mmCIF file of C-alpha atoms and ligand atoms in Angstrom:
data_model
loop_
_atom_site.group_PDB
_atom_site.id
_atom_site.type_symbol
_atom_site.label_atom_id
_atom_site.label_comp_id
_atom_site.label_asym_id
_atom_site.label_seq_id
_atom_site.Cartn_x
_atom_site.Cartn_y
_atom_site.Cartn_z
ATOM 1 C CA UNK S 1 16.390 1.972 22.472
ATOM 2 C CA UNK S 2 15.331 5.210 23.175
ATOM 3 C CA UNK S 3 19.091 6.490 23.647
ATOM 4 C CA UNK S 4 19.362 5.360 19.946
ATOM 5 C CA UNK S 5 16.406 6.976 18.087
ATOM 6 C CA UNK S 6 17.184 10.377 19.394
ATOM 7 C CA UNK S 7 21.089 9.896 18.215
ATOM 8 C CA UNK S 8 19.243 8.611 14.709
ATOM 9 C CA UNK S 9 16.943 11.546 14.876
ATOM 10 C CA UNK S 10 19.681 14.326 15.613
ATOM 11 C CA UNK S 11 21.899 13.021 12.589
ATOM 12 C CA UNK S 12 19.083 13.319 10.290
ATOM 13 C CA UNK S 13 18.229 16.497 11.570
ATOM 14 C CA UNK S 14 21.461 17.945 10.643
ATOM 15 C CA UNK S 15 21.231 16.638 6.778
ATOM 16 C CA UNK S 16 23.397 13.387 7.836
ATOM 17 C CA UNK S 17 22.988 9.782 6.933
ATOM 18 C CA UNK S 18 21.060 6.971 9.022
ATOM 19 C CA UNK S 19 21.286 3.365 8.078
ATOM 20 C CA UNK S 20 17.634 2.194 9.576
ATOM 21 C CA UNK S 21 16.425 -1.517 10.023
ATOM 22 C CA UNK S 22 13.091 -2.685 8.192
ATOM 23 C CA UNK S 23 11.126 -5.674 7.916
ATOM 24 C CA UNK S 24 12.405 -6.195 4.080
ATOM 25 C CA UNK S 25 16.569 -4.811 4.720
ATOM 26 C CA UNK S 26 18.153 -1.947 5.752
ATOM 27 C CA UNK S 27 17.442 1.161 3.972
ATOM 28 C CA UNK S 28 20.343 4.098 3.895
ATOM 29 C CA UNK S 29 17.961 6.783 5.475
ATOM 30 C CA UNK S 30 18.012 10.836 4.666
ATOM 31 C CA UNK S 31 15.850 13.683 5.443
ATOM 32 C CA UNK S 32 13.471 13.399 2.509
ATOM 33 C CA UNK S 33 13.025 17.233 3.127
ATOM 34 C CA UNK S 34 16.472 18.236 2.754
ATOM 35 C CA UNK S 35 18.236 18.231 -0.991
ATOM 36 C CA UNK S 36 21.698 18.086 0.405
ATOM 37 C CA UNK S 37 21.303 14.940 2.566
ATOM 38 C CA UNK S 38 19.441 13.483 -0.204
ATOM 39 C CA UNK S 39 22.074 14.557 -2.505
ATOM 40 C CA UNK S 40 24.255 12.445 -0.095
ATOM 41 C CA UNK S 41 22.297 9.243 -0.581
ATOM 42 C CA UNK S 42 23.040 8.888 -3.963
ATOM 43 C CA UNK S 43 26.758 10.038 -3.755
ATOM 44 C CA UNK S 44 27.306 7.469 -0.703
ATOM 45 C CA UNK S 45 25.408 4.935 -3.245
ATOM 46 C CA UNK S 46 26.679 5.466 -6.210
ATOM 47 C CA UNK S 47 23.599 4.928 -7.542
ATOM 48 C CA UNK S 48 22.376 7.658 -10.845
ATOM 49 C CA UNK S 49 20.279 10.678 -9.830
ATOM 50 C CA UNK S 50 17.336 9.552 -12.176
ATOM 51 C CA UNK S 51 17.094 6.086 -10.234
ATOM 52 C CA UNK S 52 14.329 7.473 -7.900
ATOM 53 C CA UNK S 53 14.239 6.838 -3.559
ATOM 54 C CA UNK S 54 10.977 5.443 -2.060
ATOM 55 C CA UNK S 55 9.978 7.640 0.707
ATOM 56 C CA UNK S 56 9.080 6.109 4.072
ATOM 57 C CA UNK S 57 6.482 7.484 5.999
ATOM 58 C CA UNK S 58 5.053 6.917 9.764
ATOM 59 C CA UNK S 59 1.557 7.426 9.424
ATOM 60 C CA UNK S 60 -1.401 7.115 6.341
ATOM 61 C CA UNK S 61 -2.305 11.001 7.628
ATOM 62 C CA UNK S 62 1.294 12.271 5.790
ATOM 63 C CA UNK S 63 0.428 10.696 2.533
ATOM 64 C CA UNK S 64 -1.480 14.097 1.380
ATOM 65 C CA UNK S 65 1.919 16.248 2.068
ATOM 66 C CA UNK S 66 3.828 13.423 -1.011
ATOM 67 C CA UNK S 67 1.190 12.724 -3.015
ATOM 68 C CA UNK S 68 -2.267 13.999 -5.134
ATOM 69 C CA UNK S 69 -4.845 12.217 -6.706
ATOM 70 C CA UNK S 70 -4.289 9.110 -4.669
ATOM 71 C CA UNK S 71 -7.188 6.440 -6.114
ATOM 72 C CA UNK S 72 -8.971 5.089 -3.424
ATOM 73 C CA UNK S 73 -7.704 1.146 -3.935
ATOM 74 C CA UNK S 74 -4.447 2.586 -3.367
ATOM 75 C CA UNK S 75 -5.368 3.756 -0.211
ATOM 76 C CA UNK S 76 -7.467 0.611 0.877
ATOM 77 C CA UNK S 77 -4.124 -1.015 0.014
ATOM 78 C CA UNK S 78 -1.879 0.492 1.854
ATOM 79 C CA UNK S 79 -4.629 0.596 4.825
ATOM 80 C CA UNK S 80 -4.556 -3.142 4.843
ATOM 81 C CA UNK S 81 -0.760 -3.531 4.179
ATOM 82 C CA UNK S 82 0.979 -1.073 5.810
ATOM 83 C CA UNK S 83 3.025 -1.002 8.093
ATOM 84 C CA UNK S 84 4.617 -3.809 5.592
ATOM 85 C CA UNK S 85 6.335 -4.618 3.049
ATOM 86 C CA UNK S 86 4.199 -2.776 0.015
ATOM 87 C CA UNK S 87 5.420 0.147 -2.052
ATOM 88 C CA UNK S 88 2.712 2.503 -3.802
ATOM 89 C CA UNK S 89 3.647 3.999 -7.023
ATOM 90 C CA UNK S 90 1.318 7.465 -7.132
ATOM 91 C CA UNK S 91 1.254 10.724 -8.556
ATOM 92 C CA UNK S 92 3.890 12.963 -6.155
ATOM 93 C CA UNK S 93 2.864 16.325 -4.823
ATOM 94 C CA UNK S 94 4.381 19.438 -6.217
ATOM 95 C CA UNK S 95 6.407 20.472 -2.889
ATOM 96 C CA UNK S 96 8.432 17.223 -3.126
ATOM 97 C CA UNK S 97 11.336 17.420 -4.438
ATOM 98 C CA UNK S 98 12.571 16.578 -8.262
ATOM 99 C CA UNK S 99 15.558 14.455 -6.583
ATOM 100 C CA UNK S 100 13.666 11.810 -5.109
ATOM 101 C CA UNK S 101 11.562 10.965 -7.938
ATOM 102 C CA UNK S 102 14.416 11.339 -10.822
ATOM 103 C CA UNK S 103 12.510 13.688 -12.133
ATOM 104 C CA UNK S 104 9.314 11.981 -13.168
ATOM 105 C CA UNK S 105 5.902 13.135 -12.182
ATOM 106 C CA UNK S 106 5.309 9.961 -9.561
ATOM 107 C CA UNK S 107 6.579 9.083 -6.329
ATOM 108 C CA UNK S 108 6.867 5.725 -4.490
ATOM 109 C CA UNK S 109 5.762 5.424 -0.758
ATOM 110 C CA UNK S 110 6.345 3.080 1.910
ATOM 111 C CA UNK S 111 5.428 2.611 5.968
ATOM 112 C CA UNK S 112 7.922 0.291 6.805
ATOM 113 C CA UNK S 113 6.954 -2.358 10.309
ATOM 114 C CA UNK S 114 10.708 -2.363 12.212
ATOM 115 C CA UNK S 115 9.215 -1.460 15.375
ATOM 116 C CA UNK S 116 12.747 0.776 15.932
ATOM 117 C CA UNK S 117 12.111 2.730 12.578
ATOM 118 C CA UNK S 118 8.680 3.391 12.675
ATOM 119 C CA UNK S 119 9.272 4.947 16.230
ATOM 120 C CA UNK S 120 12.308 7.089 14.402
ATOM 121 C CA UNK S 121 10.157 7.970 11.607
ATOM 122 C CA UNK S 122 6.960 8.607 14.335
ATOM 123 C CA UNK S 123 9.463 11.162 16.411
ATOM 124 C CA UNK S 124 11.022 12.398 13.406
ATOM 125 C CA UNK S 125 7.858 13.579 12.482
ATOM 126 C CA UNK S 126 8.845 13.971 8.614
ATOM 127 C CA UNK S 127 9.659 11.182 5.851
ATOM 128 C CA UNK S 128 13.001 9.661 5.128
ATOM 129 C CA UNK S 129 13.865 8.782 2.053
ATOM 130 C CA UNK S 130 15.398 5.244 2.190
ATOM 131 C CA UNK S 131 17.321 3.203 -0.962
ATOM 132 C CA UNK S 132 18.759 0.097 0.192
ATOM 133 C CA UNK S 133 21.844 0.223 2.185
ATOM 134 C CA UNK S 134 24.110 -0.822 -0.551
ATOM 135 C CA UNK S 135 26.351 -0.030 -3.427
ATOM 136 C CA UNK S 136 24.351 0.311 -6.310
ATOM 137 C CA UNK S 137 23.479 -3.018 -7.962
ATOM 138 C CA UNK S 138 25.009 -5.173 -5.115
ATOM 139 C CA UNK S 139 23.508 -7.671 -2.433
ATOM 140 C CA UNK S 140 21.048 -5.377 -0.365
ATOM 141 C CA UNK S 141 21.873 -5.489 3.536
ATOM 142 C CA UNK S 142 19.770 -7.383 5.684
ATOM 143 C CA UNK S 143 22.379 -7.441 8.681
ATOM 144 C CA UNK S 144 24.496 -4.747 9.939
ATOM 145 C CA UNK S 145 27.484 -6.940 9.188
ATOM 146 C CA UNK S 146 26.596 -7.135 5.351
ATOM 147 C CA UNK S 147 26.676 -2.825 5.939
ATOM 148 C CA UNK S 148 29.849 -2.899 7.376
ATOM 149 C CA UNK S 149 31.667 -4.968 4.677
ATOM 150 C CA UNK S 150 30.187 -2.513 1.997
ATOM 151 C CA UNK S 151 28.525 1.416 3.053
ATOM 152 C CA UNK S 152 30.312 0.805 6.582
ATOM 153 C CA UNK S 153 32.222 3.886 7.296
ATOM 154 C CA UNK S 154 30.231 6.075 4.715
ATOM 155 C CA UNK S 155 27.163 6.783 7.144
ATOM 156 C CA UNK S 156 27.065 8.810 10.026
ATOM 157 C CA UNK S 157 25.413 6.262 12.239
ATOM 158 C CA UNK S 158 23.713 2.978 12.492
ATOM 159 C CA UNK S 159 20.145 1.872 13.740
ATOM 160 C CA UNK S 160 20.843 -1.733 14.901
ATOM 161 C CA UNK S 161 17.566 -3.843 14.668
ATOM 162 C CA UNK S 162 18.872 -7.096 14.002
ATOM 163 C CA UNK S 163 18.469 -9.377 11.159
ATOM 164 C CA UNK S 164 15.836 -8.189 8.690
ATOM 165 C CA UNK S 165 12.469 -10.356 9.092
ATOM 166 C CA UNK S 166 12.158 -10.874 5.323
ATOM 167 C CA UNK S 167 15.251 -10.583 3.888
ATOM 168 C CA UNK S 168 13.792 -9.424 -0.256
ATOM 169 C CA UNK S 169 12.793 -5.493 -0.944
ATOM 170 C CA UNK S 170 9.146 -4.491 -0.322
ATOM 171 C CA UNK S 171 6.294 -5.130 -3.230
ATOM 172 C CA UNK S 172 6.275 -2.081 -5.547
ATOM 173 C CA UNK S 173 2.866 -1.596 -7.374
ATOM 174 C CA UNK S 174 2.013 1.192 -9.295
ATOM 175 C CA UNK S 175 -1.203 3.651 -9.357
ATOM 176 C CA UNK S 176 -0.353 5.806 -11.995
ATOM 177 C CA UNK S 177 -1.492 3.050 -14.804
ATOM 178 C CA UNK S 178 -4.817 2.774 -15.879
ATOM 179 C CA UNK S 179 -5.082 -0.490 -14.069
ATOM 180 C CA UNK S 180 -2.535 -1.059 -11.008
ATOM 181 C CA UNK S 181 0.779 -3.080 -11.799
ATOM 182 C CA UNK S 182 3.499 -4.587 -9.732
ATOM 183 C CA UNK S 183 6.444 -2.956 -10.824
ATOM 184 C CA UNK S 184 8.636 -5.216 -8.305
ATOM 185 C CA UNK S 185 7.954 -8.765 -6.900
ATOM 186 C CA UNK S 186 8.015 -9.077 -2.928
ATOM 187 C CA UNK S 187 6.623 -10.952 -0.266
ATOM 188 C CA UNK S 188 2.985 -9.286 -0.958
ATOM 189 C CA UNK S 189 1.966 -11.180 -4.189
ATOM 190 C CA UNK S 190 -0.253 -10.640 -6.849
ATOM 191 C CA UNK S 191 -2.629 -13.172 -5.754
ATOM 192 C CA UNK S 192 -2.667 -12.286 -2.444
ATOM 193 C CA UNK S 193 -3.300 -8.055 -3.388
ATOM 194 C CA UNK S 194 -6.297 -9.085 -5.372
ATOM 195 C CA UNK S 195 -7.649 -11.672 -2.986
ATOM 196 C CA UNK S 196 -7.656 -9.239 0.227
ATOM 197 C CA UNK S 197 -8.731 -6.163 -1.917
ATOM 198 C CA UNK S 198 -9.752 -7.015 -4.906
ATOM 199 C CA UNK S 199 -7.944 -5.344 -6.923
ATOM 200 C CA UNK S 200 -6.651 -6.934 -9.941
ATOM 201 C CA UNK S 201 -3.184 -6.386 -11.747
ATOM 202 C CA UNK S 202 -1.963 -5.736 -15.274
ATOM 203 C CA UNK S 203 -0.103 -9.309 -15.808
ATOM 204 C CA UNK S 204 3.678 -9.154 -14.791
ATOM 205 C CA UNK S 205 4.563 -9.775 -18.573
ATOM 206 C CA UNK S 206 3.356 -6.226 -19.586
ATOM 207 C CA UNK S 207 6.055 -3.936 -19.817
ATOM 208 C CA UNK S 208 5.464 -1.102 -17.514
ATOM 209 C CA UNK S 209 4.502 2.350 -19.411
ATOM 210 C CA UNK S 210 6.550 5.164 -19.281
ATOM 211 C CA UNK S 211 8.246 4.663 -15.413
ATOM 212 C CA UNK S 212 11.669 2.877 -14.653
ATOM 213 C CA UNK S 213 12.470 1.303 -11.728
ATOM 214 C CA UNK S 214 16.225 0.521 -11.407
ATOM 215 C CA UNK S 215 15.472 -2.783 -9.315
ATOM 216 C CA UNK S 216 14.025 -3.831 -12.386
ATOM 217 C CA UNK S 217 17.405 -3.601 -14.747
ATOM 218 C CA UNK S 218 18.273 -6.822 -15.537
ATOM 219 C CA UNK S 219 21.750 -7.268 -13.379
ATOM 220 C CA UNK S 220 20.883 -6.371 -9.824
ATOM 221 C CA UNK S 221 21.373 -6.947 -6.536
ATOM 222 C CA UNK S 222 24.367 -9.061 -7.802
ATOM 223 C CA UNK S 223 27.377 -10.077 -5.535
ATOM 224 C CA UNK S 224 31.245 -9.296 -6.917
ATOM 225 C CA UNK S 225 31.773 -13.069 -8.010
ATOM 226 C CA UNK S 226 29.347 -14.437 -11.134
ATOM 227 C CA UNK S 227 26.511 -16.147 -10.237
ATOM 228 C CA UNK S 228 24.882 -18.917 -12.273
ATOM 229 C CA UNK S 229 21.900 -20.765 -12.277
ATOM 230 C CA UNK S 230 21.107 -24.076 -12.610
ATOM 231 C CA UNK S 231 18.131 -26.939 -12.946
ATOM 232 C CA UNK S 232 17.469 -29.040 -10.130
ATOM 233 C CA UNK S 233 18.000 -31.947 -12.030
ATOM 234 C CA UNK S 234 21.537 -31.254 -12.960
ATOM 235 C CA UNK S 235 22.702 -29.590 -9.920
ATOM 236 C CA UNK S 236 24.058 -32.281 -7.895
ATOM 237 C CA UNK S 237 25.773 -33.572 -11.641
ATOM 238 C CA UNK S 238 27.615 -30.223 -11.933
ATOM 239 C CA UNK S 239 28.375 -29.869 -8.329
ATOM 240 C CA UNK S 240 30.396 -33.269 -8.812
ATOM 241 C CA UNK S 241 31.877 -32.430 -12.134
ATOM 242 C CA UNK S 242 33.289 -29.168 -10.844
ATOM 243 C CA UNK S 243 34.419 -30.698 -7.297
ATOM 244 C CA UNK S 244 35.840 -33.847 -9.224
ATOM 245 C CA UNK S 245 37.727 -30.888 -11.894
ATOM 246 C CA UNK S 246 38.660 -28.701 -8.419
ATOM 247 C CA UNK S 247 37.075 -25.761 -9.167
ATOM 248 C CA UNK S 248 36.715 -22.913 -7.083
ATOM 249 C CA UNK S 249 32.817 -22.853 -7.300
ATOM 250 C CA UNK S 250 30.352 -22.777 -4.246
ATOM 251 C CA UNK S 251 26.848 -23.778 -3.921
ATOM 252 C CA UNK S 252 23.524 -22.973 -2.731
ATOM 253 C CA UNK S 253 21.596 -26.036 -2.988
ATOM 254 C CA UNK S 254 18.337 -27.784 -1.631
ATOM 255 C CA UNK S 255 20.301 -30.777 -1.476
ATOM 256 C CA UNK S 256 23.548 -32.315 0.435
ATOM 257 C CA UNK S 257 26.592 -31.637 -0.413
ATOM 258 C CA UNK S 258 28.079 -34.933 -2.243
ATOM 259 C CA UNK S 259 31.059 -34.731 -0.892
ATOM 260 C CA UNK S 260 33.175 -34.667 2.636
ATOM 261 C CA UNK S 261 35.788 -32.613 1.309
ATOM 262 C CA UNK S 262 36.165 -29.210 3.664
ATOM 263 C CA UNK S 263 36.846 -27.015 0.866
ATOM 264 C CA UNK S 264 33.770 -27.077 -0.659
ATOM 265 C CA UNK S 265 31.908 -23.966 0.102
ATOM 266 C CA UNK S 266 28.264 -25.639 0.158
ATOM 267 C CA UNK S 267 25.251 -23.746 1.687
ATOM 268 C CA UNK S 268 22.089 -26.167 2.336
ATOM 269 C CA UNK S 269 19.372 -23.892 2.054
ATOM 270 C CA UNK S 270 15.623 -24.763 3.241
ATOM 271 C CA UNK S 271 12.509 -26.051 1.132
ATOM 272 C CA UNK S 272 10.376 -23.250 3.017
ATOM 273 C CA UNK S 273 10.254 -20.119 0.542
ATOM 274 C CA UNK S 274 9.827 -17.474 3.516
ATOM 275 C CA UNK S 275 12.729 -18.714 5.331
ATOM 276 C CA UNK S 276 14.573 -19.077 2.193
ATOM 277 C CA UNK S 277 13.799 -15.127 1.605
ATOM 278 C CA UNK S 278 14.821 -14.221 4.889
ATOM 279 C CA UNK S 279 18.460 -15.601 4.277
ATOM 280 C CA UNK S 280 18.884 -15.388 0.614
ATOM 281 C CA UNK S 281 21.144 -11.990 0.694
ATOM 282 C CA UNK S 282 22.725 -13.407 3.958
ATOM 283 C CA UNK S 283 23.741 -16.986 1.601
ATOM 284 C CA UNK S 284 25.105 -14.641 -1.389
ATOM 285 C CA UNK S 285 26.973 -12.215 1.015
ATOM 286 C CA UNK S 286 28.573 -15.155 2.896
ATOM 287 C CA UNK S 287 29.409 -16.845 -0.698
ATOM 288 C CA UNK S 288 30.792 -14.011 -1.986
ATOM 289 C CA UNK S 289 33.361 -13.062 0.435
ATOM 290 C CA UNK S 290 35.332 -16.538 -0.417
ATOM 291 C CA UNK S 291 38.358 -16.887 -2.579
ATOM 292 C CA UNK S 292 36.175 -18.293 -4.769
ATOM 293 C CA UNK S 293 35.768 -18.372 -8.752
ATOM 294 C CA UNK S 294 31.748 -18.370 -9.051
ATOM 295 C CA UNK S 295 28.485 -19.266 -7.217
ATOM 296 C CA UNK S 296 26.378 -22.200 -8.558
ATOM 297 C CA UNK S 297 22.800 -21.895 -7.162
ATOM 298 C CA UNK S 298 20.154 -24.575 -7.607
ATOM 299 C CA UNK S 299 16.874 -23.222 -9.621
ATOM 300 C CA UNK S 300 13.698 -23.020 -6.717
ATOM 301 C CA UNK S 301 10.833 -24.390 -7.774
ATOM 302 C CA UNK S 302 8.676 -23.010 -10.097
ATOM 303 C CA UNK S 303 5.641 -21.774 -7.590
ATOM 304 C CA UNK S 304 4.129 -18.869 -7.030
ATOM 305 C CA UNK S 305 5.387 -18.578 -3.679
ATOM 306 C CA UNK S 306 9.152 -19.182 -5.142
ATOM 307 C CA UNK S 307 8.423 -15.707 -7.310
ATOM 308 C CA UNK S 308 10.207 -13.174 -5.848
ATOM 309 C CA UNK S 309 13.114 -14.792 -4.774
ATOM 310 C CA UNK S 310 13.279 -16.470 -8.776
ATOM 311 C CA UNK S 311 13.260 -12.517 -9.437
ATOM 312 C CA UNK S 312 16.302 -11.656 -7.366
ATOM 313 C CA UNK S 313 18.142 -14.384 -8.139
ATOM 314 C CA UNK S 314 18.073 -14.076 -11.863
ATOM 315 C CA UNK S 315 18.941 -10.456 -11.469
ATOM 316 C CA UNK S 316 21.878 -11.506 -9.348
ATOM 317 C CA UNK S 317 23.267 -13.901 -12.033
ATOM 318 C CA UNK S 318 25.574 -13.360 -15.392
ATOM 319 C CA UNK S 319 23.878 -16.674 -17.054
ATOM 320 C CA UNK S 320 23.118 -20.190 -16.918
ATOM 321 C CA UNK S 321 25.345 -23.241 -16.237
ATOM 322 C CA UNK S 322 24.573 -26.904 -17.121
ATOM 323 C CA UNK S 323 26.041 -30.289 -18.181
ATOM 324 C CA UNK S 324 26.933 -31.394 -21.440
ATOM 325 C CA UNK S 325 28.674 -34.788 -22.844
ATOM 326 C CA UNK S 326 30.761 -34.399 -19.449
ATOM 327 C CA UNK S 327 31.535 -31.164 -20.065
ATOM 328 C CA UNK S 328 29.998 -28.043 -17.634
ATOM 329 C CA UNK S 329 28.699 -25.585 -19.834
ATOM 330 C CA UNK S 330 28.240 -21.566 -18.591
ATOM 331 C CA UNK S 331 25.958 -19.648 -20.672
ATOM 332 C CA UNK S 332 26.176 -15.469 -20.013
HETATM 333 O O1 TXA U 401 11.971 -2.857 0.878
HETATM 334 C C1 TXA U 401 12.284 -1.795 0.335
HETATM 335 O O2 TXA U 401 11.553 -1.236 -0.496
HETATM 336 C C2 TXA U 401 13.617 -1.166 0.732
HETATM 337 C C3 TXA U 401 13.522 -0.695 2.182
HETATM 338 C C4 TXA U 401 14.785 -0.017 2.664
HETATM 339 O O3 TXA U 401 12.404 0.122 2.324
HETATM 340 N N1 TXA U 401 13.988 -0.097 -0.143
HETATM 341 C C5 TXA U 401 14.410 -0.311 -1.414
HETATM 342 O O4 TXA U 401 14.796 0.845 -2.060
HETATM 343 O O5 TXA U 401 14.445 -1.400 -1.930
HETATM 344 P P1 TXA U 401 15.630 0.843 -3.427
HETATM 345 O O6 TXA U 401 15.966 2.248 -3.679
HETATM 346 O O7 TXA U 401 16.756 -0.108 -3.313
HETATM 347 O O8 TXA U 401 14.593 0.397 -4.471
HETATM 348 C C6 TXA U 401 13.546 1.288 -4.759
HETATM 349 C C7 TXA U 401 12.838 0.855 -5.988
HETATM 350 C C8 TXA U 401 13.696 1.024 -7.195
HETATM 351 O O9 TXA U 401 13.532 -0.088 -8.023
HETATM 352 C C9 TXA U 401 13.096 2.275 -7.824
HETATM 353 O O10 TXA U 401 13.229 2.293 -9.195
HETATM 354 C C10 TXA U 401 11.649 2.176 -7.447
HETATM 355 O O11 TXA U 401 11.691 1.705 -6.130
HETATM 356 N N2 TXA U 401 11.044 3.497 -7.476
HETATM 357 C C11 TXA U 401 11.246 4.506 -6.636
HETATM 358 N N3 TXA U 401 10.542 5.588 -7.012
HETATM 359 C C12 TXA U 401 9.868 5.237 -8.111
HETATM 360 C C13 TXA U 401 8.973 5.914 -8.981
HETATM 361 N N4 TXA U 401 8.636 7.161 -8.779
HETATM 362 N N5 TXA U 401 8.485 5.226 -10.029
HETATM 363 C C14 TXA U 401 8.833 3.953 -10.229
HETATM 364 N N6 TXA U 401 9.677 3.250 -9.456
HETATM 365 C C15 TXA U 401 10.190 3.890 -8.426
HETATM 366 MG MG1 MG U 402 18.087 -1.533 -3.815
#
């Protein structure tokens, strides 16, 4: 373990490219002091230089050298959350550099919990900053396989820590409003941020003012085949129609597939929303590598605790499908 940080630590050192494990997936890690490796991220990426990096810190004490005028909820916040899965939106110190934040006048922080990271990041002594490992807009990686089918050979080297223990991006809420505001859905909900501090949120439905956040455009984290939702009710009714048709679909259902035929591509996924977060990008990676036309996934319920992953997965799909006089009908 040891053997590996240092190797992690001497690549970022000279301005290269880490892919590092967290508890949400794995982030494509940089020297957040250094404008060339950063530069790197968003080449490697492809991502657009005003989408801005979160920057992932090892200790509350380094939050002063990113940020100024930190309100103190933000800080009981992150004392209670972090390490974890919570991103702070705050105003960013003068020093840091332009290229993380796009340009804007905030910055978003992060102490991620992967015991191997937060080691890296405690010997590194600095920040990293830390997108996603993927292609913009596609599936984020929360193995190293899902790396090596997309960034593989674009990064210098490789923190292996295993499959990711949530599987969906970190909770982003913002400080720089009047009132704070979650900016991205995550494990960490609304309910829970104002029950254990007391804090309470501008409702999701507000539009943000004046900030983007990329993860919120409305196609993200989308695999290379179209996606489409449907209800629970009519699921199993499409599912037939298309295998009866033979149509190159496959499924991500709650219930059993109807059928004994091998070729359908049918992934039974669980009633339990954590574990369902954990492998959701793992399900849409493994669907999407098949010779396959499009993925059908069945609607999760409509429950707070289903939020986030409702979140990705409508960002993931073109539209909706359902059943008409016989007929399967796809709505982009
Ligand atoms: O769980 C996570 O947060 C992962 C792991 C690797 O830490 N990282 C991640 O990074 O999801 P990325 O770059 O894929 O998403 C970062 C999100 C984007 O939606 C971006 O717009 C938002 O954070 N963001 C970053 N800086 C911001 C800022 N200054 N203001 C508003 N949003 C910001
Ligand atoms: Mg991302």
């Amino acid at each position: 373990m040891q053997e590996q940080i240092l190797k992690a630590i001497e690549v970022l050192k000279k301005g290269g490219l880490v892919v590092f494990p967290t508890e949400t997936v794995y982030g494509l890690g940089a020297d957040a002091r250094n404008e060339q490796a950063i530069k790197k991220v968003f080449a490697v990426k492809g991502r657009p230089a005003h989408h801005p990096l979160i920057v992932h810190l090892a200790s509350l004490e380094q939050l002063n050298n990113w940020a100024v005028n930190i309100p103190e909820s933000a800080i009981e916040l992150a004392k209670y959350f972090w390490p974890g899965p919570l991103t702070i939106i705050l105003q960013k110190h003068p020093q840091v550099s332009n290229l993380i934040t796009g340009n804007q006048n905030t910055i978003a922080i992060r102490m991620p919990r992967h015991p191997l990271t937060l080691e890296m990041l405690q010997q590194f002594g600095s920040a990293i900053v830390g997108p996603s490992a993927n292609s913009y807009g596609k599936i984020s990686p929360t193995t190293v396989q899902h790396i090596a089918r997309d960034l593989g050979n674009k990064v210098d080297y490789i923190l292996d820590g295993g499959p990711c223990e949530i599987g969906i991006e970190s909770t982003i809420v913002n400080f720089t409003s009047n009132i704070p505001q979650i900016l991205r859905q995550g494990s960490i909900s609304a309910e829970l941020i104002t029950k254990v501090v007391g804090i309470s949120l501008t409702p999701n439905n507000t539009k943000p003012h004046n900030i983007r956040t990329p993860g919120s455009s409305k196609t993200h984290y989308a695999p290379s085949k179209p996606l489409y939702l449907s209800s629970s009710i009519e699921f199993l009714n499409i599912a037939k129609l298309a295998i009866k048709e033979n149509l190159n679909y496959s499924y991500l259902s709650f219930q059993k597939c109807p059928t004994q035929n091998k070729h359908v591509i049918w992934l039974q996924a669980p009633d339990d929303p954590t574990l369902y977060a954990k492998n959701l990008y793992a399900y849409l990676h493994q669907l999407d590598v098949l010779n396959n036309q499009c993925i059908v996934v069945e609607m999760p319920p409509l429950q707070p605790a289903w939020t986030a992953i409702i979140d990705r997965l409508t960002r993931a799909s073109k539209g909706k499908i359902s059943i008409n006089n016989n007929a399967l009908v796809i709505e982009s």
